[in-house]
XYZ file of C-alpha atoms in Angstrom:
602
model
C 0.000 0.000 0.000
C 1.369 3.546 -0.599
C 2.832 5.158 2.195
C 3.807 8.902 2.911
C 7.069 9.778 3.603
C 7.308 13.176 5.993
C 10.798 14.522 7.101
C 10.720 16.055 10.621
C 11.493 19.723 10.760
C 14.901 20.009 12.367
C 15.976 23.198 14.328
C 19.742 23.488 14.216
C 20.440 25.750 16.356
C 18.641 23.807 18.539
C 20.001 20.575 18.055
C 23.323 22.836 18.823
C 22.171 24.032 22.108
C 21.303 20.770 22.908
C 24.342 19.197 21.818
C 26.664 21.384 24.253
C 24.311 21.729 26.753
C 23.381 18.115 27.740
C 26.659 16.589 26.158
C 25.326 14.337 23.352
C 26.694 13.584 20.665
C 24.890 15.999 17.296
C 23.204 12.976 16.191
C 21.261 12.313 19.252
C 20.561 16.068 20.088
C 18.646 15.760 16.777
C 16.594 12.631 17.669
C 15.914 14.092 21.065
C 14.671 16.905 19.594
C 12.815 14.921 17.439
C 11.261 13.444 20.338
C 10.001 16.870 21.594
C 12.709 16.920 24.442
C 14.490 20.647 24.357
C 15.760 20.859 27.922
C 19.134 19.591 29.579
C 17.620 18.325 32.373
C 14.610 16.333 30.435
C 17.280 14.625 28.435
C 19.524 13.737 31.548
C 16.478 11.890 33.155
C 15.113 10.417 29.890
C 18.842 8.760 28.605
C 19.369 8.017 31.946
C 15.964 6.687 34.046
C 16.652 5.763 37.960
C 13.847 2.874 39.146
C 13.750 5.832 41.850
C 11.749 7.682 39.216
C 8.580 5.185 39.878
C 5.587 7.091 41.744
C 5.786 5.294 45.164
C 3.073 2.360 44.966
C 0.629 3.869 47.376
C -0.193 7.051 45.051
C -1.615 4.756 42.470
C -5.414 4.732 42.802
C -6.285 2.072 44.676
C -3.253 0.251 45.129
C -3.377 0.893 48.905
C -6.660 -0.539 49.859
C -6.012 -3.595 47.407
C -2.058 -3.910 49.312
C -4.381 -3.508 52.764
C -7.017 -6.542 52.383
C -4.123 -8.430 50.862
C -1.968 -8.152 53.909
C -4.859 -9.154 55.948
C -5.607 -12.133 53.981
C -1.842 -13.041 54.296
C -2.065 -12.722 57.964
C -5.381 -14.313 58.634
C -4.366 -17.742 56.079
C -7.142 -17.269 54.066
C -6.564 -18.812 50.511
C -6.191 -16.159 47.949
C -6.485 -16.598 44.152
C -4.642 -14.561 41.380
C -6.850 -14.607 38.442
C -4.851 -13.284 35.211
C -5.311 -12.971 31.600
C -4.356 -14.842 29.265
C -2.334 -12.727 27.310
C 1.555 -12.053 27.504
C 0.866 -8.699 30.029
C -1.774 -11.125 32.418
C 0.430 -14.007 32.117
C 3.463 -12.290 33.490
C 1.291 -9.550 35.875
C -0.319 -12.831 37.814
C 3.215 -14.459 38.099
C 4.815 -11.790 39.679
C 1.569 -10.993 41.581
C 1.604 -14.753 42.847
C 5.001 -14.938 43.257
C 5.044 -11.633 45.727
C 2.083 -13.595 48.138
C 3.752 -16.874 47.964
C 7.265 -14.959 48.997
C 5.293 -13.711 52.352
C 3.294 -16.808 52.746
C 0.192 -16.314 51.582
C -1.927 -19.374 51.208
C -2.093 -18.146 47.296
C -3.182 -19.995 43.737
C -3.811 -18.677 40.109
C -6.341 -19.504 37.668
C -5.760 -18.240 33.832
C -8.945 -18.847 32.500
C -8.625 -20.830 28.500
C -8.998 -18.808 25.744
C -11.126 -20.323 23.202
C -13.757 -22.206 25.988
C -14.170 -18.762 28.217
C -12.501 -15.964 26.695
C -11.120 -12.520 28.106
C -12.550 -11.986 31.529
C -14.015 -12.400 34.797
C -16.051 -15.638 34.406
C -19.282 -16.592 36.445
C -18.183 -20.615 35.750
C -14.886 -19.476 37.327
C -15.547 -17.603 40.348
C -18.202 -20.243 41.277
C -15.811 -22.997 40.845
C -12.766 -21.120 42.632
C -15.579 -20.524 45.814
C -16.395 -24.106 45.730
C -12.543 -25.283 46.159
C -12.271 -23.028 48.884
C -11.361 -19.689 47.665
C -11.504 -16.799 49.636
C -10.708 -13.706 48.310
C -9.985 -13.563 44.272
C -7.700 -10.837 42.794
C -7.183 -9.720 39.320
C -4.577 -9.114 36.828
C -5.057 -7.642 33.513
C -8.536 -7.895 33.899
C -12.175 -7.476 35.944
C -12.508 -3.597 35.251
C -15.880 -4.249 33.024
C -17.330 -7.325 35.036
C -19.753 -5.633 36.648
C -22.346 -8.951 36.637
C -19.534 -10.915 37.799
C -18.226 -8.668 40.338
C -21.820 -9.373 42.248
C -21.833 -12.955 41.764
C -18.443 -13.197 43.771
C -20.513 -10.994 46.392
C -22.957 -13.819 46.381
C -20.589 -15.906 46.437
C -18.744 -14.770 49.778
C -15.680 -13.831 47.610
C -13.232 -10.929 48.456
C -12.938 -9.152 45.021
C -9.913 -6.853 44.460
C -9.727 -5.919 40.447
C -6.482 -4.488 39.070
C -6.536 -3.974 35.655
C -5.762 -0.955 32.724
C -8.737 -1.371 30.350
C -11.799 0.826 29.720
C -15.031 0.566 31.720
C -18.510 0.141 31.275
C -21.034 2.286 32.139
C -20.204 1.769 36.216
C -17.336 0.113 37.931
C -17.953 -3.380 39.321
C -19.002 -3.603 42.904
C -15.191 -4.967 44.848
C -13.586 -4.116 47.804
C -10.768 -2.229 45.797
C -10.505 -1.355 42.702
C -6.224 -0.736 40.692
C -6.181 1.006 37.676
C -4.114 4.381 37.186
C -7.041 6.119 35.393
C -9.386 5.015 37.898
C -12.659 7.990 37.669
C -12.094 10.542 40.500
C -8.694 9.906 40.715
C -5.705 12.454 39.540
C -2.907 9.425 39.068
C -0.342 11.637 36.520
C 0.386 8.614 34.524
C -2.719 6.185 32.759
C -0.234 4.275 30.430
C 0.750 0.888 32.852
C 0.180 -1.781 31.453
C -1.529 -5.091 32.949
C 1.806 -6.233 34.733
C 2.936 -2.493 35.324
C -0.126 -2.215 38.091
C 0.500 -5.497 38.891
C 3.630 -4.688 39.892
C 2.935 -1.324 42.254
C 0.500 -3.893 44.073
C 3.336 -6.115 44.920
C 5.556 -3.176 45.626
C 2.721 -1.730 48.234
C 2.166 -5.492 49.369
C 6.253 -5.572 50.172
C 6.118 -2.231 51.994
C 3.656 -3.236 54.561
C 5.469 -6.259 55.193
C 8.365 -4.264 55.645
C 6.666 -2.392 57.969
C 8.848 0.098 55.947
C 9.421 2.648 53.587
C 12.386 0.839 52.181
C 11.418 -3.269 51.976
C 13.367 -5.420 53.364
C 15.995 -7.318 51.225
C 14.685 -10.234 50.161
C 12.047 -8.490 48.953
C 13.898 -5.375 47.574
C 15.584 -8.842 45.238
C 12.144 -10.338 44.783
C 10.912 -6.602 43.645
C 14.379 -6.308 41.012
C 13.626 -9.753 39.494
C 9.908 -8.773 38.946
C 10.482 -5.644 37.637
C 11.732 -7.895 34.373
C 8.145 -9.599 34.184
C 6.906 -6.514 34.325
C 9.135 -5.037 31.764
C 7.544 -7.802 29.472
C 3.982 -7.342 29.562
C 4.957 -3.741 29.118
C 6.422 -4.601 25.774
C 3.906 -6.939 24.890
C 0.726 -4.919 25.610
C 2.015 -1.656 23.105
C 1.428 0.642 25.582
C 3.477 3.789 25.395
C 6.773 3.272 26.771
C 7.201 7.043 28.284
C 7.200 7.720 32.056
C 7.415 4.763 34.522
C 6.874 2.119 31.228
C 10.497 3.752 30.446
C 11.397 2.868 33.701
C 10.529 -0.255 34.004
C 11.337 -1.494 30.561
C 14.757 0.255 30.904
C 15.684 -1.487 34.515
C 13.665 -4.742 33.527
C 15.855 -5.758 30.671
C 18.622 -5.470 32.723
C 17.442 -7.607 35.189
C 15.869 -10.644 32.448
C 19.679 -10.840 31.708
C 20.661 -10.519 35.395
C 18.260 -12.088 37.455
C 16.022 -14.394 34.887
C 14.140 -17.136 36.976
C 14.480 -21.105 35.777
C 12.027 -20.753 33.527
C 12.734 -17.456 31.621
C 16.878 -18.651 32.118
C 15.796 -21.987 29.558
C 13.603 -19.232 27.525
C 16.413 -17.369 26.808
C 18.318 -20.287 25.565
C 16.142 -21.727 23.628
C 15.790 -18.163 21.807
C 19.531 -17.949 21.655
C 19.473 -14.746 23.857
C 21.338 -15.914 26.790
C 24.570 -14.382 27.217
C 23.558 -11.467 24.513
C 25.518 -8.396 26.556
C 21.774 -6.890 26.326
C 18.379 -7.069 26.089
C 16.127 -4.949 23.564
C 12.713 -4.251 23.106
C 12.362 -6.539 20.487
C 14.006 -9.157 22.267
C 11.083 -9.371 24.223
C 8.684 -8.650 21.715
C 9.840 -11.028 18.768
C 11.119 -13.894 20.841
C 10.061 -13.542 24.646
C 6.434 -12.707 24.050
C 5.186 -14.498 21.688
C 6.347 -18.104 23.442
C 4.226 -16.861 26.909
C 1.582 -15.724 24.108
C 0.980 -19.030 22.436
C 0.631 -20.904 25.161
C -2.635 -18.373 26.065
C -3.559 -18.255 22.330
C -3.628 -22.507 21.974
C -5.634 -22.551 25.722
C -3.003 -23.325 27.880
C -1.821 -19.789 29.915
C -1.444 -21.439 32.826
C 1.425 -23.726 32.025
C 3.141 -20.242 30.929
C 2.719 -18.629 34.847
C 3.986 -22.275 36.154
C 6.947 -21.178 33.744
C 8.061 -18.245 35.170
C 6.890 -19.122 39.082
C 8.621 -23.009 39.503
C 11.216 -23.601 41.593
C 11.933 -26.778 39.673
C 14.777 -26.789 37.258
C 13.572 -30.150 35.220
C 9.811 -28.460 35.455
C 11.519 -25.387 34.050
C 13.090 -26.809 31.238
C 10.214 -29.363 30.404
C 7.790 -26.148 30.138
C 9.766 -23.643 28.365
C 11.125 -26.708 25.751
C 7.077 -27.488 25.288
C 6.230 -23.532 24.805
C 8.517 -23.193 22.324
C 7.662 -26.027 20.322
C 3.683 -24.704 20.699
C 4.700 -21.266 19.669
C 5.787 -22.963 16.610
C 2.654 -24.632 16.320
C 0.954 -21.316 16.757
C 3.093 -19.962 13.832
C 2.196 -22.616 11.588
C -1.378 -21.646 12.169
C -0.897 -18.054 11.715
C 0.567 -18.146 7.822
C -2.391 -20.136 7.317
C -4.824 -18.488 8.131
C -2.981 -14.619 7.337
C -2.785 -16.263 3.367
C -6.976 -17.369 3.527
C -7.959 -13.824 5.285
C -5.726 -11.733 2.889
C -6.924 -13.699 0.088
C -10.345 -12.978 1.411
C -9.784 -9.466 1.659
C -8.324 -8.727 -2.285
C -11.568 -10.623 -3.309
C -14.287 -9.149 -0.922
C -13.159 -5.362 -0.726
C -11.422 -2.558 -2.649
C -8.338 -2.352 -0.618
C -7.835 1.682 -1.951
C -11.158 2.361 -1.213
C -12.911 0.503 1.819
C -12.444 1.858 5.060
C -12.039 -1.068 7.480
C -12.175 -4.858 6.628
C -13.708 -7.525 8.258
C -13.167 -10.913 7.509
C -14.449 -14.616 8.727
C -13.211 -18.198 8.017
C -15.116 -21.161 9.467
C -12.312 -23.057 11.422
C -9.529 -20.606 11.890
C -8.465 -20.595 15.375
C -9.868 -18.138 17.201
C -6.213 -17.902 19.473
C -4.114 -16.341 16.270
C -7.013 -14.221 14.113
C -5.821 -11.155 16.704
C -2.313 -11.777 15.253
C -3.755 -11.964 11.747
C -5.326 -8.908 12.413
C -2.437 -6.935 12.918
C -0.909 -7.795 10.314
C -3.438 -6.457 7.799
C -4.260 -3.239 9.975
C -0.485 -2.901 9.330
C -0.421 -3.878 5.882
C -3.430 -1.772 4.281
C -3.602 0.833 7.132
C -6.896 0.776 8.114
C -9.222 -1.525 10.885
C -9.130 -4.820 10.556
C -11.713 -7.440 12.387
C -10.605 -10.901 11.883
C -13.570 -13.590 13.110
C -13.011 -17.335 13.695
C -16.374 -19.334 12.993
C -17.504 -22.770 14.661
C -16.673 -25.540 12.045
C -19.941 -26.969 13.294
C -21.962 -23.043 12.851
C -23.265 -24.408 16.706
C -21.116 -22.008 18.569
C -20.761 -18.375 18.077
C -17.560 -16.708 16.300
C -14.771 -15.244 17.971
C -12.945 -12.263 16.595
C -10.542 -9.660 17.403
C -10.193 -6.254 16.230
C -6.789 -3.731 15.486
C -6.817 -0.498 14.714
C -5.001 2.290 13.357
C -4.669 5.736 14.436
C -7.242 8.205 14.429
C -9.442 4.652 15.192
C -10.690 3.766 18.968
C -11.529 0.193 18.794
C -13.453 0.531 22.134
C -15.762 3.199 20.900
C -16.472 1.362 17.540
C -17.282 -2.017 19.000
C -20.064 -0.334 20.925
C -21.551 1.664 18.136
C -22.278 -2.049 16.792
C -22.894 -3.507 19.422
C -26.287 -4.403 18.280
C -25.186 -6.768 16.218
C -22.698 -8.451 19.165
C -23.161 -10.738 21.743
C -20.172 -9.638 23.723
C -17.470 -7.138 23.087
C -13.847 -5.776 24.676
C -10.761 -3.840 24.657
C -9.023 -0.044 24.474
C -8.073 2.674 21.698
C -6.012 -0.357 19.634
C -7.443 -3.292 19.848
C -10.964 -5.289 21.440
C -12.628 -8.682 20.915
C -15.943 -9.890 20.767
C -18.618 -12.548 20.408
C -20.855 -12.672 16.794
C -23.485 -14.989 15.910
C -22.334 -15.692 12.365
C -25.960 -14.439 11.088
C -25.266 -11.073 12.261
C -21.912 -10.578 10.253
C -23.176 -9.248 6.885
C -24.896 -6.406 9.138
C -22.004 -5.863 11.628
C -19.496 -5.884 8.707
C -21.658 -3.149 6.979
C -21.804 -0.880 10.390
C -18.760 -1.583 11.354
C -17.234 -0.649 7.814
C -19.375 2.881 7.944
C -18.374 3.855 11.521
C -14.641 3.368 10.572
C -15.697 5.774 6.875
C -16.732 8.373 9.516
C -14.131 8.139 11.944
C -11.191 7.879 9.039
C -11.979 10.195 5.743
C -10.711 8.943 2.855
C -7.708 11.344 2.263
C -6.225 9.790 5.919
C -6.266 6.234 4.918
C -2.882 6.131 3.712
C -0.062 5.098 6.940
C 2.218 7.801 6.717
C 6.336 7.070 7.682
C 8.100 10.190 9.998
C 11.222 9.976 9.194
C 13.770 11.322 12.034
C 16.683 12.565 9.339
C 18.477 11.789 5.828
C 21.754 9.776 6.450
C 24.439 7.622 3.848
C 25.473 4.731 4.735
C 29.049 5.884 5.192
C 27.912 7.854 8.033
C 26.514 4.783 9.658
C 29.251 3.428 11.962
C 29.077 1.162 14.635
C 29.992 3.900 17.045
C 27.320 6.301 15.436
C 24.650 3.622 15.609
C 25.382 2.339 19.021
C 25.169 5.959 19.870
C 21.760 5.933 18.522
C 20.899 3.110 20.942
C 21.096 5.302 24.025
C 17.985 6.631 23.445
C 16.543 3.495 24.355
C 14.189 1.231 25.001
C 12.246 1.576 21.781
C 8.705 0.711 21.197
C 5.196 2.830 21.137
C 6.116 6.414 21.971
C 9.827 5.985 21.759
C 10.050 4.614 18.476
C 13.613 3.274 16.608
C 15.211 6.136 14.826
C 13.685 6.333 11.418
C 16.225 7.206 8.650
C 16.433 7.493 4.693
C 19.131 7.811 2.223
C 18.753 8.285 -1.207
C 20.980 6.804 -4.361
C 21.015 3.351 -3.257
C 21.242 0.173 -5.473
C 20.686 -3.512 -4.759
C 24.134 -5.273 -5.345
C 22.468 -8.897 -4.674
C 19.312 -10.244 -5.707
C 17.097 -10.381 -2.415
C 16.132 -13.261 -0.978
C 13.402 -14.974 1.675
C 14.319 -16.199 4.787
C 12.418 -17.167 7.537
C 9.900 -19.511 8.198
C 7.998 -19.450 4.627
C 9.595 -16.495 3.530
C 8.164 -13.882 5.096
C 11.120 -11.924 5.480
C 13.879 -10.682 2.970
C 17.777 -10.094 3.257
C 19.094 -8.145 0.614
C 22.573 -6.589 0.013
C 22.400 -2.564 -0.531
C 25.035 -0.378 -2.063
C 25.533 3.505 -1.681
C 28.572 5.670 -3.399
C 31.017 2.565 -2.333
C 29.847 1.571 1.092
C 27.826 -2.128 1.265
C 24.758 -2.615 4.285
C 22.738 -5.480 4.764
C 19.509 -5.039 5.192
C 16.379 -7.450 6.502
C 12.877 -6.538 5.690
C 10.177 -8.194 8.029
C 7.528 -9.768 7.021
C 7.611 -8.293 3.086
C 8.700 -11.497 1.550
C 5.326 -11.295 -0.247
C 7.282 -7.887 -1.976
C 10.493 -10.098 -3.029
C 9.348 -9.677 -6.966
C 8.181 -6.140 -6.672
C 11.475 -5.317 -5.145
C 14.035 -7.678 -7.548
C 12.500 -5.570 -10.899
C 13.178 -2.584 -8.920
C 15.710 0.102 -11.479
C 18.280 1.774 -9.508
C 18.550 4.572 -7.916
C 16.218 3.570 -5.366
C 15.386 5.566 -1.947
C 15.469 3.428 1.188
C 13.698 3.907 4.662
C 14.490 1.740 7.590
C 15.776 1.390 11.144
C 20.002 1.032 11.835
C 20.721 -1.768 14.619
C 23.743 -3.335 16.257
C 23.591 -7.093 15.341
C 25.557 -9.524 17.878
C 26.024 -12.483 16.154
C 29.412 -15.014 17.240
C 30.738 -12.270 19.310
C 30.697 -9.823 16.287
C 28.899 -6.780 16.155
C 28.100 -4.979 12.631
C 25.424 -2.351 11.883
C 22.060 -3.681 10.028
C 19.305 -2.033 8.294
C 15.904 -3.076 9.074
C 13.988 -2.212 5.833
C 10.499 -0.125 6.554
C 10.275 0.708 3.033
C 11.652 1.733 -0.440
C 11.002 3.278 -3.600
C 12.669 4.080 -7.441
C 13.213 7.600 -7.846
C 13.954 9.602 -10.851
C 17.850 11.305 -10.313
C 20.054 11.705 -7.371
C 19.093 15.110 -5.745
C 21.812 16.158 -3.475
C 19.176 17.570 -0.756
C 16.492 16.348 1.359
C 12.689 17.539 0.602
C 11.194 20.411 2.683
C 10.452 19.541 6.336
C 7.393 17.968 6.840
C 6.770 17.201 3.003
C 5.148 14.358 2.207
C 6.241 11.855 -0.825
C 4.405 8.905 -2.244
C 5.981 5.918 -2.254
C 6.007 5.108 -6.108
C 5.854 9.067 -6.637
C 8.858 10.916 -8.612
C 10.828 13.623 -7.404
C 12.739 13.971 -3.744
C 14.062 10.832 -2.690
C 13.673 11.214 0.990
């Protein structure tokens, strides 16, 4: 699909004041101010954030009263259930959760409840069977925030309820004896971006304090708290939320301490992903290889094996689970290029992919634990919503589906203008899930496809590409590039540096690597200096991209690649296009370019 490439408007005497003021190198006073950072002191505190940055535990709304009953439970042996999500963020937000009452010995369990059989929630089923084994008070992770039914049956019930949890709400807040969530109505919390596992971990952090009976916790804890903050530092990553403020913080410290302080489990994880002894952890460490081994586990129905994973004390446990995740999550890939080939198949057949709005696509028999993936990757691809819904083989059961958005599309708000057409329906500003009978889709599709016309006007639905600065590849040295790398952790809000340079050729026919060639490596050339590059998931592009006539303009992300002890600078492709000539100057800031079009190369 055609993208737009903008330049960022660069101030240089800015980036000068910058440069001599907070002692960075030129090249990362222009990417800070990129970033909107123009003061010394902002830029001291964002390269370098101290874990004494976090908001202490107790201003987060709620997180004292939930840390309170807790404590009480501990003390009065009552048996207390963590109750997570099945996701990557709940997986890892109940372990460390768990792990924190099991440290102070709290009579403590977890239940994950399975995907495909109960889906994302608080479940009546569930609470009803955790009260009849004994349960006695039930807290959440990652979830709970929109169960208001199910927050009175526990009532019934006799359950303690304590939600924690980052999602939007329904029309009132369930009924529990606390309620953790850092936009929580009433409340002034100065940061709403945690994720799942972020609030998890403040509630563990308040939990150690009053066991403390301190301000500072006491050191076993204070180690307990450093290894968690890596399990939080995943479902961080995982979940996409913005990774600004304490997400910084605890992505920056927990990387450090997944390669410090990993537990069994994550220690055989990291082998088996060939990332032990890496001197460090990225972003996409975690979201390429760490991730998506908890995630398939919770997309194939089996979560709870993944919080065993990360909570045994059992090295041959350890190694049997994380060997048997890894072999699912290849299972689960399998799966996904199946059904991403029958949905975008679907998609060039059912819809004018210049001029529809959203798509939304069903398969009878698709597993309904990979269509989110599936959607992503089209939202990605065409730049626009995508709902991707699995349908009973038998048409007995309703279909399950999951939505992605884009920007300038809230999933949450779009589900329920249609949700007269759902049975059930979930989720934030990027993503959601719901329940369809598989009658109701022609009618949903149609809504759902006008709501998204009204919320995106045709002249937005092209995915535009900010790029941070023009660059050659002489320029790009390892010392340059691991320069660039201070500015980490990347993900939403703090993306990779984006760069472009102009004149290039491709001195080797690209090829596909990767299981079934989604990917591309390709050899690039520019006045005399060689890259490599790797372009994810375009091996569909390898044709398009092989006829391509030189000069061509590139886009893409520089990295440090350790590989054998070596470490050379890659380009991760974004994208690419022929132009006409070799100007010698960037565009205008803030211009936009066509991919395809003539004219400025970057």
């Amino acid at each position: 699909m055609t993208k737009l490439w903008r330049i960022r408007p660069h101030d240089p005497e800015r980036i000068a004041f910058l440069e001599r003021e907070a002692k960075v190198p030129a090249v990362v006073a222009q990417l800070l101010a990129c970033r909107g950072l123009h003061d010394a002191e902002q830029i001291r505190e964002f390269l370098n954030p101290k874990l004494s940055g976090l908001r202490d535990p107790d201003e987060l709304p709620g997180a004292a009263a939930a840390a309170d009953r807790l404590m009480s439970a501990i003390r009065d042996r009552r048996p207390i259930v963590v109750y997570g999500d099945y996701d990557a963020d709940g997986i890892t937000g109940a372990a460390l959760l768990y792990e924190c009452l099991t440290l102070l010995g709290a009579q403590a369990s977890y239940y994950v409840p399975h995907r495909i059989d109960e889906g994302y929630g608080l479940h009546e089923e569930a609470l009803r069977m955790l009260a009849g084994r004994g349960a006695s008070l039930v807290v959440t992770v990652d979830c709970g925030i929109a169960s208001i039914a199910q927050a009175d049956i526990a009532r019934e019930l006799g359950l303690e309820l304590i939600i924690t949890d980052h999602h939007e709400w329904g029309e009132r807040l369930p009924a529990a004896a606390a309620i953790v969530h850092p936009r929580l109505p009433g409340s002034a919390y100065p940061f709403g971006g945690l994720s799942g596992a972020g609030v998890a971990f403040k509630v563990a952090w308040a939990v150690c304090k009053r066991a403390s009976d301190a301000k500072k916790v006491s050191p076993p804890m204070r180690e307990f708290l450093l290894k968690a903050v890596g399990l939080a530092a995943i479902g961080t990553v995982a979940d996409v939320v913005p990774l600004v403020d304490e997400n910084r913080i605890l992505v920056h410290h927990g990387l450090a301490s997944l390669g410090g302080r990993p537990g069994l489990g994550m220690q055989r994880l990291l082998q088996l992903t060939k990332l032990a002894g890496k001197p460090a952890l990225a972003c996409e460490d975690i979201g390429f290889m760490l991730a998506p081994r908890l995630n398939a586990a919770g997309r194939l129905g089996q979560a709870q094996l993944a919080v065993e994973l990360l909570t045994t004390n059992s090295a041959e446990r350890a190694s049997a689970l994380a060997d048997y995740l890894h072999e699912l999550n290849n299972s689960r890939d399998s799966l996904e290029r199946s059904i991403y080939l029958a949905a975008h198949k679907q998609a060039q057949e059912q819809f004018d992919l210049e001029r529809d709005a959203a798509l939304v696509l069903a398969g009878r028999d698709w597993h309904p634990g990979v269509v989110g993936i599936v959607a992503g990757r089209l939202a990605e691809k065409y730049h626009r919503p995508v709902v991707v819904v699995a349908l009973d083989g038998l048409g007995v059961k309703p279909g399950v589906g999951s939505v992605r958005g884009v920007a300038g599309f809230h999933v949450h708000q779009a589900l329920a203008a249609c949700s007269d057409y759902l049975l059930s329906h979930g989720g934030h500003a990027a993503a959601g899930g719901l329940k369809i009978e598989e009658v109701q889709i022609e009618a949903f599709r149609e809504e759902f496809c006008r709501f998204a016309a009204e919320m995106i006007p045709a002249g937005e639905r092209i995915a535009e590409l900010w790029i941070d600065g023009e660059t050659t590849f002489s320029a790009l040295t390892l010392q340059a590039v691991e320069q660039l790398e201070s500015l980490g952790p990347f993900g939403e809000g703090n993306r990779r540096p984006l760069l472009c340079a102009a004149g290039v050729s491709i001195s080797e026919s690209p090829r596909a690597i990767g299981g079934g060639g989604r990917h591309l490596s390709l050899r690039l050339a520019q006045h005399g200096s060689r890259m490599r590059g790797v372009a994810f998931g375009q091996g569909e592009r390898i044709d398009e991209l092989a006829n391509l006539a030189a000069p061509i303009a590139v886009v893409f992300r520089p990295i440090v690649n350790h590989f054998q002890g070596r470490r050379t600078v890659e380009l991760h492709i974004v994208d690419w296009r022929t132009v006409d000539g070799t100007p010698d100057s960037p565009p205008a800031a803030g211009s936009a370019y066509a991919t395809g079009s003539a004219g400025a190369p970057c």
